[in-house]
Amino acid sequence: DAGVTQSPTHLIKTRGQQVTLRCSPKSGHDTVSWYQQALGQGPQFIFQYYEEEERQRGNFPDRFSGHQFPNYSSELNVNALLLGDSALYLCASSLVSRGEQYFGPGTRLTVT
Amino acid sequence: GQQLNQSPQSMFIQEGEDVSMNCTSSSIFNTWLWYKQDPGEGPVLLIALYKAGELTSNGRLTAQFGITRKDSFLNISASIPSDVGIYFCAGLGTSYDKVIFGPGTSLSVIP
């Protein structure tokens, strides 16, 4: 049973560029959430997708957008990258009826 | 907004000792989750708690959902070197809510 997978593992981008991160949920899960984790801090909620709709959103600007596909996989897009966007981006999947979330290994984004 | 506090911030213990850490909030949560994160990896779910007063174990780990629903506790018995890492508590109101994470407790185990 495959767990949550994310790609790519690492990414280096230049300020002002755009980036797309990808996530495949754990088998059987229908909900995907995205988090940003800066060094030395806990994960910060970006948004959650269920039934291809954004259901909840944290305090992140509109530069952060996402998408969920019919197979429940998801993408996180960040436009006009800033140096402060450098972080570990985590995807977590869950069942809509259950609160427990399972995390992927993350994508390390570095903005130079 | 909702915020979680974890204590202690960090701890250094001898191998074989028991560990206790806690998580408090000014808000009520219906679910408490405990995660462990190793450097450069995603958090791993240790224990999920769904009911006030609930006490749940997972091997050497035991966690409790506080009666007030504003706190939770995690205990690790007979610590071993692989327990090293950062432990995060997380709370949510319903399964539809965003998960709020605490700042973490860093655990170091001295062999």
mmCIF file of C-alpha atoms in Angstrom:
data_model
loop_
_atom_site.group_PDB
_atom_site.id
_atom_site.type_symbol
_atom_site.label_atom_id
_atom_site.label_comp_id
_atom_site.label_asym_id
_atom_site.label_seq_id
_atom_site.Cartn_x
_atom_site.Cartn_y
_atom_site.Cartn_z
ATOM 1 C CA ASP A 1 0.000 0.000 0.000
ATOM 2 C CA ALA A 2 1.746 3.148 -1.221
ATOM 3 C CA GLY A 3 1.797 6.079 1.129
ATOM 4 C CA VAL A 4 1.668 9.732 0.140
ATOM 5 C CA THR A 5 4.156 10.580 -2.588
ATOM 6 C CA GLN A 6 5.432 13.994 -3.642
ATOM 7 C CA SER A 7 7.511 15.263 -6.536
ATOM 8 C CA PRO A 8 10.005 16.639 -7.044
ATOM 9 C CA THR A 9 12.135 16.026 -3.950
ATOM 10 C CA HIS A 10 14.142 19.200 -4.317
ATOM 11 C CA LEU A 11 13.731 22.284 -6.460
ATOM 12 C CA ILE A 12 15.718 25.467 -6.959
ATOM 13 C CA LYS A 13 13.988 28.468 -8.510
ATOM 14 C CA THR A 14 14.777 32.107 -9.082
ATOM 15 C CA ARG A 15 12.802 34.947 -7.531
ATOM 16 C CA GLY A 16 9.823 35.863 -9.715
ATOM 17 C CA GLN A 17 9.489 32.429 -11.294
ATOM 18 C CA GLN A 18 6.574 30.049 -10.930
ATOM 19 C CA VAL A 19 6.639 26.519 -9.506
ATOM 20 C CA THR A 20 4.343 23.489 -9.505
ATOM 21 C CA LEU A 21 4.561 20.767 -6.873
ATOM 22 C CA ARG A 22 2.743 17.453 -7.120
ATOM 23 C CA CYS A 23 1.191 15.043 -4.641
ATOM 24 C CA SER A 24 -0.418 11.619 -4.855
ATOM 25 C CA PRO A 25 -2.502 10.691 -1.814
ATOM 26 C CA LYS A 26 -2.437 7.468 0.144
ATOM 27 C CA SER A 27 -4.558 4.779 -1.465
ATOM 28 C CA GLY A 28 -8.222 5.192 -0.528
ATOM 29 C CA HIS A 29 -7.891 8.790 0.641
ATOM 30 C CA ASP A 30 -10.000 11.530 -0.928
ATOM 31 C CA THR A 31 -8.752 14.726 0.710
ATOM 32 C CA VAL A 32 -5.431 16.491 0.193
ATOM 33 C CA SER A 33 -3.984 19.295 2.297
ATOM 34 C CA TRP A 34 -0.864 21.363 1.645
ATOM 35 C CA TYR A 35 1.455 22.832 4.254
ATOM 36 C CA GLN A 36 4.497 25.089 4.256
ATOM 37 C CA GLN A 37 7.172 24.379 6.846
ATOM 38 C CA ALA A 38 9.939 26.884 7.434
ATOM 39 C CA LEU A 39 13.101 25.725 9.146
ATOM 40 C CA GLY A 40 12.600 25.208 12.864
ATOM 41 C CA GLN A 41 8.836 25.719 12.764
ATOM 42 C CA GLY A 42 5.720 23.600 12.650
ATOM 43 C CA PRO A 43 3.851 23.101 9.368
ATOM 44 C CA GLN A 44 1.564 25.987 8.385
ATOM 45 C CA PHE A 45 -1.686 25.106 6.617
ATOM 46 C CA ILE A 46 -2.003 26.465 3.078
ATOM 47 C CA PHE A 47 -5.233 24.890 1.808
ATOM 48 C CA GLN A 48 -7.240 21.687 1.558
ATOM 49 C CA TYR A 49 -8.916 20.060 -1.448
ATOM 50 C CA TYR A 50 -11.853 17.697 -1.505
ATOM 51 C CA GLU A 51 -13.936 16.703 -4.530
ATOM 52 C CA GLU A 52 -11.700 18.920 -6.697
ATOM 53 C CA GLU A 53 -12.700 22.017 -4.727
ATOM 54 C CA GLU A 54 -10.700 24.149 -2.325
ATOM 55 C CA ARG A 55 -12.502 23.646 0.962
ATOM 56 C CA GLN A 56 -10.336 25.430 3.508
ATOM 57 C CA ARG A 57 -7.594 28.011 3.159
ATOM 58 C CA GLY A 58 -4.983 29.328 5.550
ATOM 59 C CA ASN A 59 -3.399 32.784 5.622
ATOM 60 C CA PHE A 60 -1.524 32.580 2.348
ATOM 61 C CA PRO A 61 -1.722 35.066 -0.555
ATOM 62 C CA ASP A 62 -3.392 34.347 -3.865
ATOM 63 C CA ARG A 63 0.030 33.585 -5.352
ATOM 64 C CA PHE A 64 -0.543 30.158 -3.820
ATOM 65 C CA SER A 65 -3.102 28.153 -5.758
ATOM 66 C CA GLY A 66 -3.915 24.509 -6.170
ATOM 67 C CA HIS A 67 -5.826 21.890 -7.968
ATOM 68 C CA GLN A 68 -7.192 18.432 -7.285
ATOM 69 C CA PHE A 69 -7.721 15.942 -10.081
ATOM 70 C CA PRO A 70 -10.447 13.256 -10.391
ATOM 71 C CA ASN A 71 -7.952 10.606 -9.200
ATOM 72 C CA TYR A 72 -7.511 12.694 -5.990
ATOM 73 C CA SER A 73 -3.938 13.715 -6.788
ATOM 74 C CA SER A 74 -3.144 17.379 -6.320
ATOM 75 C CA GLU A 75 -0.882 20.200 -7.417
ATOM 76 C CA LEU A 76 0.336 23.266 -5.573
ATOM 77 C CA ASN A 77 1.283 26.272 -7.707
ATOM 78 C CA VAL A 78 3.182 29.279 -6.468
ATOM 79 C CA ASN A 79 3.540 32.331 -8.703
ATOM 80 C CA ALA A 80 5.960 35.260 -8.490
ATOM 81 C CA LEU A 81 8.258 33.441 -6.092
ATOM 82 C CA LEU A 82 9.797 35.379 -3.227
ATOM 83 C CA LEU A 83 12.903 34.506 -1.231
ATOM 84 C CA GLY A 84 10.604 33.926 1.748
ATOM 85 C CA ASP A 85 8.835 31.115 -0.105
ATOM 86 C CA SER A 86 11.887 28.912 0.485
ATOM 87 C CA ALA A 87 10.634 26.081 2.682
ATOM 88 C CA LEU A 88 9.674 22.424 2.875
ATOM 89 C CA TYR A 89 6.272 21.950 1.237
ATOM 90 C CA LEU A 90 4.310 19.064 2.649
ATOM 91 C CA CYS A 91 1.286 17.295 1.291
ATOM 92 C CA ALA A 92 -1.008 15.310 3.567
ATOM 93 C CA SER A 93 -3.912 13.056 2.662
ATOM 94 C CA SER A 94 -6.906 11.928 4.673
ATOM 95 C CA LEU A 95 -10.447 10.648 4.439
ATOM 96 C CA VAL A 96 -13.081 13.378 4.522
ATOM 97 C CA SER A 97 -14.747 11.594 7.433
ATOM 98 C CA ARG A 98 -11.557 11.299 9.506
ATOM 99 C CA GLY A 99 -9.250 13.964 10.877
ATOM 100 C CA GLU A 100 -5.977 12.051 10.885
ATOM 101 C CA GLN A 101 -3.679 13.167 8.106
ATOM 102 C CA TYR A 102 -0.769 11.263 6.610
ATOM 103 C CA PHE A 103 2.150 13.233 5.244
ATOM 104 C CA GLY A 104 4.405 12.749 2.272
ATOM 105 C CA PRO A 105 8.180 13.275 2.421
ATOM 106 C CA GLY A 106 7.905 16.862 1.222
ATOM 107 C CA THR A 107 9.439 18.986 -1.518
ATOM 108 C CA ARG A 108 12.322 21.243 -0.518
ATOM 109 C CA LEU A 109 11.971 24.517 -2.446
ATOM 110 C CA THR A 110 14.848 26.963 -2.522
ATOM 111 C CA VAL A 111 14.299 30.400 -4.046
ATOM 112 C CA THR A 112 17.437 32.339 -4.963
ATOM 113 C CA GLY B 1 -6.384 32.854 15.483
ATOM 114 C CA GLN B 2 -5.995 29.387 16.890
ATOM 115 C CA GLN B 3 -2.588 28.650 18.336
ATOM 116 C CA LEU B 4 -0.972 25.718 20.097
ATOM 117 C CA ASN B 5 1.787 25.835 22.671
ATOM 118 C CA GLN B 6 4.109 22.929 23.317
ATOM 119 C CA SER B 7 6.362 22.356 26.282
ATOM 120 C CA PRO B 8 9.108 21.808 26.788
ATOM 121 C CA GLN B 9 10.630 23.397 23.690
ATOM 122 C CA SER B 10 13.528 20.954 23.860
ATOM 123 C CA MET B 11 14.727 18.202 26.143
ATOM 124 C CA PHE B 12 17.853 16.122 26.613
ATOM 125 C CA ILE B 13 17.412 12.789 28.355
ATOM 126 C CA GLN B 14 19.384 9.644 29.084
ATOM 127 C CA GLU B 15 18.568 6.495 27.179
ATOM 128 C CA GLY B 16 16.063 4.441 29.148
ATOM 129 C CA GLU B 17 14.369 7.414 30.800
ATOM 130 C CA ASP B 18 10.690 8.220 30.404
ATOM 131 C CA VAL B 19 9.634 11.406 28.582
ATOM 132 C CA SER B 20 6.594 13.623 29.037
ATOM 133 C CA MET B 21 5.545 16.530 26.858
ATOM 134 C CA ASN B 22 2.349 18.486 26.515
ATOM 135 C CA CYS B 23 0.364 20.699 24.227
ATOM 136 C CA THR B 24 -2.095 23.416 25.205
ATOM 137 C CA SER B 25 -4.514 25.647 23.371
ATOM 138 C CA SER B 26 -6.869 28.506 24.087
ATOM 139 C CA SER B 27 -9.381 26.855 21.746
ATOM 140 C CA ILE B 28 -11.290 23.601 22.000
ATOM 141 C CA PHE B 29 -10.368 20.826 19.585
ATOM 142 C CA ASN B 30 -12.300 17.661 18.752
ATOM 143 C CA THR B 31 -9.262 15.772 17.520
ATOM 144 C CA TRP B 32 -5.668 15.747 18.712
ATOM 145 C CA LEU B 33 -2.853 14.287 16.636
ATOM 146 C CA TRP B 34 0.754 13.595 17.607
ATOM 147 C CA TYR B 35 3.486 13.444 14.957
ATOM 148 C CA LYS B 36 7.234 12.786 14.922
ATOM 149 C CA GLN B 37 9.454 14.387 12.313
ATOM 150 C CA ASP B 38 13.017 13.481 11.442
ATOM 151 C CA PRO B 39 15.237 16.052 9.696
ATOM 152 C CA GLY B 40 14.341 16.569 6.029
ATOM 153 C CA GLU B 41 11.371 14.209 6.156
ATOM 154 C CA GLY B 42 7.624 14.540 6.482
ATOM 155 C CA PRO B 43 5.887 14.157 9.876
ATOM 156 C CA VAL B 44 4.852 10.617 10.781
ATOM 157 C CA LEU B 45 1.546 10.128 12.597
ATOM 158 C CA LEU B 46 2.078 8.500 15.990
ATOM 159 C CA ILE B 47 -1.289 8.672 17.711
ATOM 160 C CA ALA B 48 -4.740 10.110 16.955
ATOM 161 C CA LEU B 49 -7.186 11.011 19.755
ATOM 162 C CA TYR B 50 -10.883 11.637 19.148
ATOM 163 C CA LYS B 51 -12.588 11.791 22.538
ATOM 164 C CA ALA B 52 -12.054 13.918 25.644
ATOM 165 C CA GLY B 53 -10.374 11.851 28.345
ATOM 166 C CA GLU B 54 -9.232 9.218 25.837
ATOM 167 C CA LEU B 55 -5.946 7.471 26.609
ATOM 168 C CA THR B 56 -4.319 5.700 23.661
ATOM 169 C CA SER B 57 -1.081 3.739 23.394
ATOM 170 C CA ASN B 58 1.151 2.849 20.476
ATOM 171 C CA GLY B 59 4.001 0.671 21.721
ATOM 172 C CA ARG B 60 6.069 2.718 24.161
ATOM 173 C CA LEU B 61 4.042 5.848 23.383
ATOM 174 C CA THR B 62 0.938 6.893 25.299
ATOM 175 C CA ALA B 63 -1.117 9.987 24.599
ATOM 176 C CA GLN B 64 -4.112 11.504 26.350
ATOM 177 C CA PHE B 65 -6.865 13.850 25.171
ATOM 178 C CA GLY B 66 -7.404 16.366 27.967
ATOM 179 C CA ILE B 67 -10.788 16.572 29.656
ATOM 180 C CA THR B 68 -11.115 20.281 28.852
ATOM 181 C CA ARG B 69 -10.398 19.495 25.164
ATOM 182 C CA LYS B 70 -7.804 22.266 25.279
ATOM 183 C CA ASP B 71 -4.787 20.099 25.935
ATOM 184 C CA SER B 72 -3.087 16.815 25.193
ATOM 185 C CA PHE B 73 -0.122 14.908 26.580
ATOM 186 C CA LEU B 74 2.402 12.494 25.118
ATOM 187 C CA ASN B 75 4.539 10.115 27.140
ATOM 188 C CA ILE B 76 7.388 7.956 25.859
ATOM 189 C CA SER B 77 8.587 5.175 28.116
ATOM 190 C CA ALA B 78 12.108 3.718 28.194
ATOM 191 C CA SER B 79 13.504 6.061 25.541
ATOM 192 C CA ILE B 80 15.903 4.746 22.900
ATOM 193 C CA PRO B 81 18.211 6.601 20.470
ATOM 194 C CA SER B 82 15.750 6.324 17.568
ATOM 195 C CA ASP B 83 13.248 8.406 19.563
ATOM 196 C CA VAL B 84 15.359 11.450 18.675
ATOM 197 C CA GLY B 85 13.415 13.950 16.598
ATOM 198 C CA ILE B 86 10.852 16.709 16.778
ATOM 199 C CA TYR B 87 7.442 15.902 18.178
ATOM 200 C CA PHE B 88 4.492 17.979 17.010
ATOM 201 C CA CYS B 89 1.014 18.102 18.418
ATOM 202 C CA ALA B 90 -1.796 19.121 16.107
ATOM 203 C CA GLY B 91 -5.454 19.878 16.683
ATOM 204 C CA LEU B 92 -8.552 20.255 14.565
ATOM 205 C CA GLY B 93 -12.201 20.997 15.216
ATOM 206 C CA THR B 94 -13.806 18.689 12.677
ATOM 207 C CA SER B 95 -12.465 16.545 9.849
ATOM 208 C CA TYR B 96 -13.273 19.493 7.577
ATOM 209 C CA ASP B 97 -11.107 21.919 9.519
ATOM 210 C CA LYS B 98 -7.529 22.859 8.892
ATOM 211 C CA VAL B 99 -5.023 21.169 11.153
ATOM 212 C CA ILE B 100 -3.245 23.544 13.527
ATOM 213 C CA PHE B 101 0.279 22.508 14.479
ATOM 214 C CA GLY B 102 2.247 23.380 17.580
ATOM 215 C CA PRO B 103 5.853 24.641 17.338
ATOM 216 C CA GLY B 104 7.263 21.246 18.318
ATOM 217 C CA THR B 105 9.332 19.675 21.092
ATOM 218 C CA SER B 106 12.854 18.647 20.138
ATOM 219 C CA LEU B 107 13.952 15.429 21.854
ATOM 220 C CA SER B 108 17.580 14.355 22.182
ATOM 221 C CA VAL B 109 18.494 10.995 23.720
ATOM 222 C CA ILE B 110 21.953 10.553 25.198
ATOM 223 C CA PRO B 111 23.173 6.933 24.920
#
